[in-house]
């Protein structure tokens, strides 16, 4: 492939020939022929990938039905085509299980086997024992808004659950943090074996991208140094070493000088080829390498190569220490005061008591995106499904980002949340009382100071619009709603 220098000059036949050449080298088990010392050593053959040897196994057409009477295929909505070919060739009984709304891996070629299989019998699982009806309501609103799903997800968890900040302002400065007193104050209303109020619960921060998780981890190291954090699936799966290597190249570190001086050295053999940051940036732009361009942007956004080098080294060191001390099994951490960090792809199939969704997901209010999701455009459906998967990881409490809150409220379908709007009761025996209100709106922060008239149990204000007090799902009283927000949100809350 050395003769291919310009991407503009590459046509389809050339790509096919080059791909066949690479595949042949990947499958080759023989060592390279010895070369003369006067001739430059050829590059090593590309390594065989997981998808590669799975394809080889599929091409052998294995017969599994000789040894098995029943084959169960789980996560069928994200099936590798090679696995799909292996399973569907078998002549024994096959049970295909999946949820098409959780298909999030089409970017690596995964396919929804559920749509391609002619089943002799279809059974529907619509009840979830993970969460209660309030978190299920969020999931149902998402499905009803952008899909053709006609079935309703029923939350059968032991607790009704909470969806925080649906009608109240949240702290956007530290959206990624869940105060300890709030995690300790949650009390169970069921006969669950866990005594929730006797310990501080952990929480998880789930995001769409690795860059958001990287930034949250840096913020935790700076603001909450005594609180351990664990990466879902392990820190090595988030590419922080690649970010560090990229920062070292942009900083001008050469592989020889960095290793001899005792400073950080570049690990990636690919990045060692670049002698300067300018050459790396030029290559990334010329080849439209989105992975490299994304890393370069992260480094620029976080303060430059020097700052990111320091942060990456510290993050890798601290994360390895936490993993050694606490392990990496999320199910064993339900009584530990720690934070789980992960992308939705890493958290797929897991559950957490408390979940904070970052605000880096796509904006569902975008009409163009909604149209693509409804038309089942590949890629856009994944972006929607990622939000659905993130929301359904929570067992007890869920916090969603600002853009998702706006979308959920705009649908007008949040009545299932069962918020209670209570009128301000009078403590006097007289039929008419005048009182001054000096309250801050829990939705927009507007401060009002007006006279409240209470007459024979009927509560009105000077503009004949009821001032109401909102009760959250966890039983804590929130502040008053202003007139404008009340008119907008009562339809969703009543």
Coordinates of C-alpha atoms in Angstrom, one line a residue:
X1 CA 0.0 0.0 0.0
X2 CA 3.0 2.3 0.0
X3 CA 2.2 3.5 -3.5
X4 CA -1.1 5.0 -2.4
X5 CA -0.2 8.5 -1.3
X6 CA -3.3 10.6 -2.0
X7 CA -6.8 9.8 -0.8
X8 CA -8.2 11.6 -3.8
X9 CA -6.4 9.2 -6.2
X10 CA -7.9 6.1 -4.6
X11 CA -10.7 4.4 -6.5
X12 CA -12.9 1.5 -5.5
X13 CA -10.8 -1.2 -7.3
X14 CA -7.7 0.1 -5.5
X15 CA -9.4 -0.1 -2.2
X16 CA -10.5 -3.7 -2.8
X17 CA -7.0 -4.7 -3.9
X18 CA -5.4 -3.1 -0.9
X19 CA -8.0 -4.6 1.5
X20 CA -7.3 -8.1 0.1
X21 CA -3.6 -7.5 0.5
X22 CA -4.1 -6.5 4.2
X23 CA -6.4 -9.4 4.8
X24 CA -3.8 -11.9 3.3
X25 CA -1.1 -10.5 5.6
X26 CA -3.4 -10.7 8.6
X27 CA -4.1 -14.3 7.9
X28 CA -0.4 -15.2 7.2
X29 CA 1.3 -17.2 10.0
X30 CA 4.7 -17.4 8.3
X31 CA 7.5 -15.0 9.4
X32 CA 8.7 -12.3 7.0
X33 CA 11.7 -13.3 4.8
X34 CA 15.0 -12.0 6.1
X35 CA 16.1 -8.8 4.4
X36 CA 19.6 -7.5 3.7
X37 CA 21.0 -5.0 6.1
X38 CA 21.3 -2.5 3.3
X39 CA 17.5 -2.7 2.7
X40 CA 15.1 -1.1 5.1
X41 CA 13.1 -3.5 7.1
X42 CA 9.5 -3.9 5.9
X43 CA 6.8 -2.9 8.4
X44 CA 5.3 -5.8 10.4
X45 CA 2.1 -7.3 9.1
X46 CA -1.1 -5.9 10.7
X47 CA -2.3 -8.0 13.7
X48 CA -5.3 -10.2 13.5
X49 CA -8.3 -8.5 15.1
X50 CA -11.1 -10.1 17.1
X51 CA -13.5 -9.5 14.2
X52 CA -10.9 -11.1 11.8
X53 CA -10.6 -14.4 13.6
X54 CA -14.4 -14.4 14.1
X55 CA -14.8 -14.1 10.3
X56 CA -12.4 -16.9 9.8
X57 CA -14.4 -19.1 12.1
X58 CA -17.6 -18.2 10.3
X59 CA -16.1 -19.1 7.0
X60 CA -15.4 -22.6 8.3
X61 CA -19.2 -23.1 8.7
X62 CA -19.2 -24.8 12.1
X63 CA -22.0 -27.2 12.9
X64 CA -23.0 -26.5 16.5
X65 CA -26.3 -28.3 16.3
X66 CA -24.5 -31.6 16.5
X67 CA -23.8 -31.0 20.2
X68 CA -26.6 -28.5 21.2
X69 CA -30.3 -28.9 21.1
X70 CA -31.0 -25.2 21.8
X71 CA -29.0 -22.1 21.1
X72 CA -29.7 -18.8 22.8
X73 CA -28.6 -15.6 21.2
X74 CA -28.8 -12.6 23.5
X75 CA -28.4 -8.9 22.6
X76 CA -29.6 -9.8 19.1
X77 CA -30.2 -6.2 18.2
X78 CA -26.4 -5.7 18.1
X79 CA -25.3 -8.9 16.4
X80 CA -22.1 -9.2 14.5
X81 CA -22.9 -10.4 11.0
X82 CA -20.4 -13.2 11.4
X83 CA -22.1 -14.4 14.6
X84 CA -25.5 -14.0 12.9
X85 CA -24.4 -16.2 10.0
X86 CA -23.0 -18.9 12.4
X87 CA -26.2 -19.1 14.5
X88 CA -28.8 -19.0 11.7
X89 CA -27.1 -21.8 9.8
X90 CA -27.8 -24.2 12.7
X91 CA -30.8 -26.5 12.3
X92 CA -31.6 -26.8 16.0
X93 CA -34.0 -24.7 18.1
X94 CA -32.9 -21.1 18.3
X95 CA -34.1 -18.5 20.9
X96 CA -33.4 -14.9 19.8
X97 CA -33.5 -12.3 22.6
X98 CA -33.1 -8.5 22.2
X99 CA -34.5 -5.0 22.3
X100 CA -34.3 -3.1 19.1
X101 CA -34.4 0.2 21.0
X102 CA -31.0 -0.7 22.6
X103 CA -29.2 -1.1 19.3
X104 CA -26.1 1.2 19.6
X105 CA -23.3 -0.6 17.7
X106 CA -24.2 -0.1 14.1
X107 CA -21.1 2.1 13.7
X108 CA -19.0 -1.2 13.9
X109 CA -21.3 -3.0 11.5
X110 CA -23.7 -4.6 14.0
X111 CA -27.1 -5.6 12.7
X112 CA -30.5 -6.1 14.2
X113 CA -31.1 -9.8 13.9
X114 CA -34.6 -9.4 15.3
X115 CA -35.7 -7.6 12.1
X116 CA -34.2 -10.3 9.8
X117 CA -35.5 -13.4 11.5
X118 CA -38.8 -15.0 10.6
X119 CA -39.9 -16.3 14.1
X120 CA -42.3 -19.2 14.6
X121 CA -43.3 -17.6 17.9
X122 CA -42.8 -14.1 19.4
X123 CA -43.0 -13.4 23.1
X124 CA -42.9 -9.8 24.5
X125 CA -41.2 -8.8 27.7
X126 CA -42.6 -5.4 28.7
X127 CA -42.0 -5.5 32.5
X128 CA -38.8 -4.3 34.1
X129 CA -38.0 -5.2 37.7
X130 CA -35.0 -2.8 37.7
X131 CA -36.9 0.5 38.2
X132 CA -40.3 1.8 39.1
X133 CA -42.9 3.6 37.1
X134 CA -41.3 7.1 37.1
X135 CA -38.1 6.1 35.4
X136 CA -40.3 3.9 33.1
X137 CA -42.3 7.0 32.2
X138 CA -39.2 8.7 30.9
X139 CA -38.4 5.7 28.7
X140 CA -42.0 5.5 27.5
X141 CA -42.0 9.2 26.6
X142 CA -38.9 8.7 24.5
X143 CA -40.3 5.7 22.7
X144 CA -43.7 7.3 22.1
X145 CA -42.1 10.5 20.8
X146 CA -39.7 9.1 18.2
X147 CA -40.5 5.5 17.5
X148 CA -43.5 3.4 16.3
X149 CA -43.4 1.4 19.5
X150 CA -47.0 0.5 20.6
X151 CA -46.2 -1.4 23.7
X152 CA -45.7 0.2 27.1
X153 CA -42.8 -0.5 29.4
X154 CA -44.0 -1.2 32.9
X155 CA -41.8 -0.4 35.8
X156 CA -42.2 -3.2 38.4
X157 CA -39.3 -2.2 40.6
X158 CA -39.7 -2.3 44.4
X159 CA -39.4 1.5 44.5
X160 CA -41.2 4.1 42.5
X161 CA -37.9 5.9 41.8
X162 CA -37.0 9.6 41.3
X163 CA -36.3 11.7 38.2
X164 CA -34.5 14.7 39.7
X165 CA -34.6 18.3 38.5
X166 CA -37.5 17.7 36.1
X167 CA -39.2 20.9 37.2
X168 CA -36.4 22.5 39.4
X169 CA -33.3 24.3 38.5
X170 CA -30.1 22.2 38.9
X171 CA -26.6 23.2 39.7
X172 CA -25.0 23.4 36.2
X173 CA -21.6 24.2 37.6
X174 CA -21.3 20.9 39.3
X175 CA -23.9 18.8 37.4
X176 CA -21.5 15.8 37.6
X177 CA -21.6 15.7 41.5
X178 CA -24.2 14.2 43.7
X179 CA -23.9 15.6 47.3
X180 CA -23.4 12.9 50.0
X181 CA -26.3 14.2 52.1
X182 CA -28.7 13.6 49.3
X183 CA -27.4 10.1 48.6
X184 CA -27.7 9.2 52.3
X185 CA -31.2 10.7 52.8
X186 CA -32.9 8.4 50.3
X187 CA -35.1 6.1 52.4
X188 CA -36.6 2.9 51.1
X189 CA -40.3 2.5 51.2
X190 CA -40.2 -1.2 50.4
X191 CA -39.0 -4.3 52.3
X192 CA -35.7 -4.4 50.4
X193 CA -32.9 -6.1 52.3
X194 CA -30.7 -3.0 51.9
X195 CA -31.0 -0.4 54.5
X196 CA -30.5 2.6 52.2
X197 CA -30.3 5.3 54.9
X198 CA -27.5 3.5 56.8
X199 CA -24.8 4.3 54.2
X200 CA -23.9 6.7 51.5
X201 CA -24.8 5.2 48.1
X202 CA -22.5 5.4 45.1
X203 CA -23.6 7.0 41.9
X204 CA -22.7 6.8 38.2
X205 CA -22.0 9.4 35.6
X206 CA -22.9 8.2 32.1
X207 CA -21.9 10.1 29.0
X208 CA -21.9 9.7 25.3
X209 CA -18.2 10.4 24.7
X210 CA -14.9 9.5 26.3
X211 CA -13.9 13.2 26.3
X212 CA -16.8 14.0 28.7
X213 CA -15.8 11.2 31.0
X214 CA -12.2 12.4 30.9
X215 CA -13.2 15.9 31.9
X216 CA -15.5 14.6 34.8
X217 CA -12.6 12.5 36.1
X218 CA -10.3 15.5 36.1
X219 CA -13.0 17.6 37.9
X220 CA -13.4 14.8 40.5
X221 CA -9.6 14.7 41.1
X222 CA -9.6 18.4 41.7
X223 CA -12.8 19.1 43.7
X224 CA -13.3 15.8 45.6
X225 CA -9.9 14.3 46.1
X226 CA -11.0 11.9 48.8
X227 CA -13.8 10.3 46.8
X228 CA -12.6 7.4 44.7
X229 CA -13.9 6.9 41.2
X230 CA -13.9 3.8 39.0
X231 CA -14.2 3.5 35.2
X232 CA -16.8 1.1 34.0
X233 CA -14.9 -1.7 32.3
X234 CA -11.5 -0.5 33.5
X235 CA -9.5 2.7 32.8
X236 CA -7.6 1.0 30.0
X237 CA -10.7 0.9 27.8
X238 CA -11.1 4.7 27.5
X239 CA -8.0 5.6 25.4
X240 CA -6.4 7.9 27.9
X241 CA -3.0 6.6 27.0
X242 CA -3.7 7.5 23.4
X243 CA -4.6 11.1 24.5
X244 CA -1.4 11.2 26.5
X245 CA 0.7 10.0 23.5
X246 CA -1.0 12.6 21.3
X247 CA -0.3 15.3 23.8
X248 CA 3.4 14.3 24.0
X249 CA 3.7 14.5 20.2
X250 CA 2.0 17.9 20.2
X251 CA 4.4 19.0 22.9
X252 CA 7.4 18.1 20.8
X253 CA 8.6 15.0 22.7
X254 CA 10.6 12.6 20.6
X255 CA 10.7 8.9 21.5
X256 CA 14.4 9.0 22.1
X257 CA 14.7 12.1 24.2
X258 CA 11.7 11.4 26.4
X259 CA 12.8 7.9 27.3
X260 CA 16.4 8.9 28.1
X261 CA 15.5 11.8 30.3
X262 CA 13.1 9.8 32.5
X263 CA 10.1 11.8 31.4
X264 CA 6.9 10.4 29.9
X265 CA 7.5 8.4 26.7
X266 CA 5.3 7.8 23.8
X267 CA 3.9 4.2 23.8
X268 CA 2.0 4.1 20.5
X269 CA 4.3 2.9 17.7
X270 CA 2.1 4.8 15.2
X271 CA 2.5 8.1 17.0
X272 CA 6.3 7.6 17.4
X273 CA 6.6 8.2 13.6
X274 CA 5.7 11.9 14.0
X275 CA 8.6 14.2 14.8
X276 CA 6.5 17.2 15.6
X277 CA 3.0 18.3 16.5
X278 CA 2.7 20.2 13.3
X279 CA 3.3 17.0 11.2
X280 CA 0.6 15.2 13.3
X281 CA -1.9 17.9 12.8
X282 CA -1.2 18.0 9.1
X283 CA -1.6 14.3 8.8
X284 CA -4.9 14.3 10.8
X285 CA -6.4 17.0 8.6
X286 CA -5.2 15.5 5.3
X287 CA -6.6 12.0 6.1
X288 CA -9.7 13.3 8.0
X289 CA -8.7 11.0 10.8
X290 CA -11.6 11.7 13.2
X291 CA -10.0 9.8 16.1
X292 CA -6.9 12.0 15.9
X293 CA -8.9 15.2 15.3
X294 CA -11.0 14.4 18.3
X295 CA -8.0 13.9 20.6
X296 CA -6.4 17.1 19.3
X297 CA -9.6 19.0 20.1
X298 CA -9.8 17.6 23.6
X299 CA -6.2 18.6 24.2
X300 CA -6.9 22.1 23.0
X301 CA -10.1 22.4 25.1
X302 CA -8.4 21.3 28.3
X303 CA -5.5 23.8 28.3
X304 CA -3.0 22.5 25.8
X305 CA -0.4 19.6 25.6
X306 CA 1.4 20.4 28.8
X307 CA -1.8 20.5 31.0
X308 CA -3.2 17.4 29.4
X309 CA 0.0 15.5 29.8
X310 CA -0.1 16.3 33.5
X311 CA -3.7 15.4 33.8
X312 CA -3.4 12.1 31.9
X313 CA -0.5 10.9 33.9
X314 CA -2.2 11.7 37.1
X315 CA -5.5 10.2 35.9
X316 CA -4.0 6.9 34.9
X317 CA -2.0 6.7 38.1
X318 CA -5.0 7.5 40.4
X319 CA -7.4 5.3 38.5
X320 CA -5.0 2.3 38.7
X321 CA -4.8 2.8 42.4
X322 CA -8.6 2.9 42.8
X323 CA -9.0 -0.2 40.8
X324 CA -6.4 -2.0 42.9
X325 CA -8.2 -0.9 46.1
X326 CA -11.8 -1.4 45.2
X327 CA -11.8 -3.8 42.2
X328 CA -13.9 -3.3 39.1
X329 CA -17.1 -5.2 39.8
X330 CA -19.9 -2.7 40.0
X331 CA -22.3 -5.0 41.9
X332 CA -20.0 -5.1 44.9
X333 CA -19.9 -1.3 45.4
X334 CA -23.5 -0.6 46.4
X335 CA -22.4 0.4 49.9
X336 CA -19.3 2.3 49.0
X337 CA -19.1 6.1 48.7
X338 CA -17.6 6.3 45.2
X339 CA -18.4 7.3 41.7
X340 CA -18.7 5.1 38.6
X341 CA -17.7 6.8 35.3
X342 CA -18.4 5.4 31.9
X343 CA -19.8 5.8 28.5
X344 CA -23.2 4.4 27.7
X345 CA -21.5 1.8 25.5
X346 CA -19.4 0.5 28.4
X347 CA -22.4 0.6 30.8
X348 CA -24.7 -1.4 28.4
X349 CA -26.2 -4.3 30.4
X350 CA -25.3 -2.9 33.8
X351 CA -27.5 -1.1 36.4
X352 CA -26.7 1.5 39.0
X353 CA -28.8 2.8 42.0
X354 CA -28.2 6.5 41.1
X355 CA -27.4 7.7 37.6
X356 CA -26.5 11.2 36.3
X357 CA -26.8 11.6 32.5
X358 CA -24.3 14.1 31.0
X359 CA -25.6 16.7 28.6
X360 CA -23.4 15.6 25.7
X361 CA -26.1 13.6 24.0
X362 CA -27.7 14.7 20.8
X363 CA -30.6 17.2 21.2
X364 CA -33.8 15.5 20.5
X365 CA -35.5 18.8 19.9
X366 CA -33.7 19.0 16.6
X367 CA -36.5 18.4 13.9
X368 CA -34.0 17.1 11.4
X369 CA -32.7 14.5 13.9
X370 CA -36.2 13.4 14.9
X371 CA -37.1 13.0 11.2
X372 CA -34.1 10.7 10.7
X373 CA -34.9 8.7 13.8
X374 CA -38.5 8.1 12.6
X375 CA -37.2 7.1 9.2
X376 CA -34.7 4.7 10.8
X377 CA -31.7 6.3 9.3
X378 CA -28.6 4.3 10.3
X379 CA -26.5 6.3 12.9
X380 CA -29.3 8.6 13.9
X381 CA -31.2 5.7 15.4
X382 CA -28.1 4.8 17.5
X383 CA -27.9 8.3 18.8
X384 CA -31.5 8.1 20.1
X385 CA -31.1 4.6 21.4
X386 CA -28.0 5.7 23.4
X387 CA -30.2 8.1 25.4
X388 CA -32.8 5.4 26.0
X389 CA -30.2 3.0 27.2
X390 CA -28.6 5.6 29.5
X391 CA -32.0 6.4 31.1
X392 CA -32.8 2.8 31.8
X393 CA -29.6 2.1 33.6
X394 CA -31.0 3.7 36.8
X395 CA -32.7 1.7 39.5
X396 CA -33.8 4.4 42.0
X397 CA -32.8 7.9 40.9
X398 CA -32.1 9.5 37.6
X399 CA -30.8 12.9 36.7
X400 CA -31.0 14.0 33.1
X401 CA -29.3 16.9 31.3
X402 CA -30.9 20.2 30.4
X403 CA -31.5 19.5 26.8
X404 CA -33.3 16.2 27.6
X405 CA -35.4 17.9 30.3
X406 CA -36.5 20.5 27.7
X407 CA -37.4 17.8 25.3
X408 CA -39.4 15.7 27.8
X409 CA -41.4 18.7 29.0
X410 CA -42.1 19.8 25.4
X411 CA -43.8 16.5 24.6
X412 CA -46.6 17.1 27.1
X413 CA -46.6 13.5 28.0
X414 CA -45.0 13.6 31.5
X415 CA -48.3 13.1 33.3
X416 CA -47.2 9.7 34.4
X417 CA -44.6 11.3 36.7
X418 CA -47.4 12.0 39.1
X419 CA -46.0 15.2 40.5
X420 CA -48.3 16.7 43.2
X421 CA -49.3 20.3 42.9
X422 CA -50.5 21.4 46.3
X423 CA -52.2 24.7 47.1
X424 CA -50.8 26.9 49.8
X425 CA -53.0 26.1 52.8
X426 CA -54.1 28.8 55.3
X427 CA -53.3 28.3 58.9
X428 CA -55.9 30.7 60.1
X429 CA -59.5 30.0 60.9
X430 CA -60.7 33.2 59.2
X431 CA -62.3 32.8 55.8
X432 CA -60.2 35.6 54.3
X433 CA -56.5 36.3 54.8
X434 CA -53.9 38.5 53.2
X435 CA -50.3 37.4 53.1
X436 CA -47.2 38.5 51.3
X437 CA -45.3 36.0 49.1
X438 CA -41.6 36.5 48.7
X439 CA -40.6 33.3 46.9
X440 CA -38.2 32.3 44.1
X441 CA -39.5 30.2 41.3
X442 CA -38.1 26.7 41.3
X443 CA -38.1 26.6 37.5
X444 CA -36.7 29.9 36.3
X445 CA -35.5 31.6 39.4
X446 CA -37.8 34.6 39.1
X447 CA -38.4 36.3 42.5
X448 CA -41.9 37.5 43.2
X449 CA -43.4 39.5 46.1
X450 CA -47.1 39.7 45.9
X451 CA -50.2 39.6 48.1
X452 CA -51.9 36.2 48.4
X453 CA -55.6 36.2 49.1
X454 CA -57.1 33.1 50.8
X455 CA -60.9 33.1 50.7
X456 CA -62.9 30.1 52.0
X457 CA -60.3 27.6 50.8
X458 CA -60.0 29.2 47.3
X459 CA -56.6 30.6 46.6
X460 CA -56.0 33.3 44.1
X461 CA -53.6 36.1 43.5
X462 CA -53.9 39.6 42.1
X463 CA -53.7 38.2 38.5
X464 CA -56.1 35.4 39.2
X465 CA -53.4 32.7 38.6
X466 CA -52.8 30.2 41.4
X467 CA -49.4 30.2 43.0
X468 CA -48.6 26.6 43.8
X469 CA -46.1 24.7 45.8
X470 CA -44.4 21.7 44.1
X471 CA -43.7 18.5 46.0
X472 CA -40.9 16.4 44.6
X473 CA -41.0 12.7 44.2
X474 CA -38.6 12.1 47.1
X475 CA -41.0 14.0 49.4
X476 CA -38.9 17.2 49.7
X477 CA -40.7 20.5 49.2
X478 CA -39.5 22.7 46.4
X479 CA -40.0 26.4 46.1
X480 CA -42.9 28.2 44.4
X481 CA -43.6 28.2 40.7
X482 CA -44.0 31.7 39.2
X483 CA -47.1 32.4 37.1
X484 CA -45.5 31.9 33.7
X485 CA -43.9 28.6 34.7
X486 CA -47.0 27.4 36.4
X487 CA -49.1 28.0 33.2
X488 CA -46.5 26.1 31.2
X489 CA -45.9 23.2 33.5
X490 CA -49.1 22.4 35.3
X491 CA -50.3 20.5 32.2
X492 CA -47.4 18.2 32.6
X493 CA -47.5 17.9 36.4
X494 CA -51.2 17.5 37.2

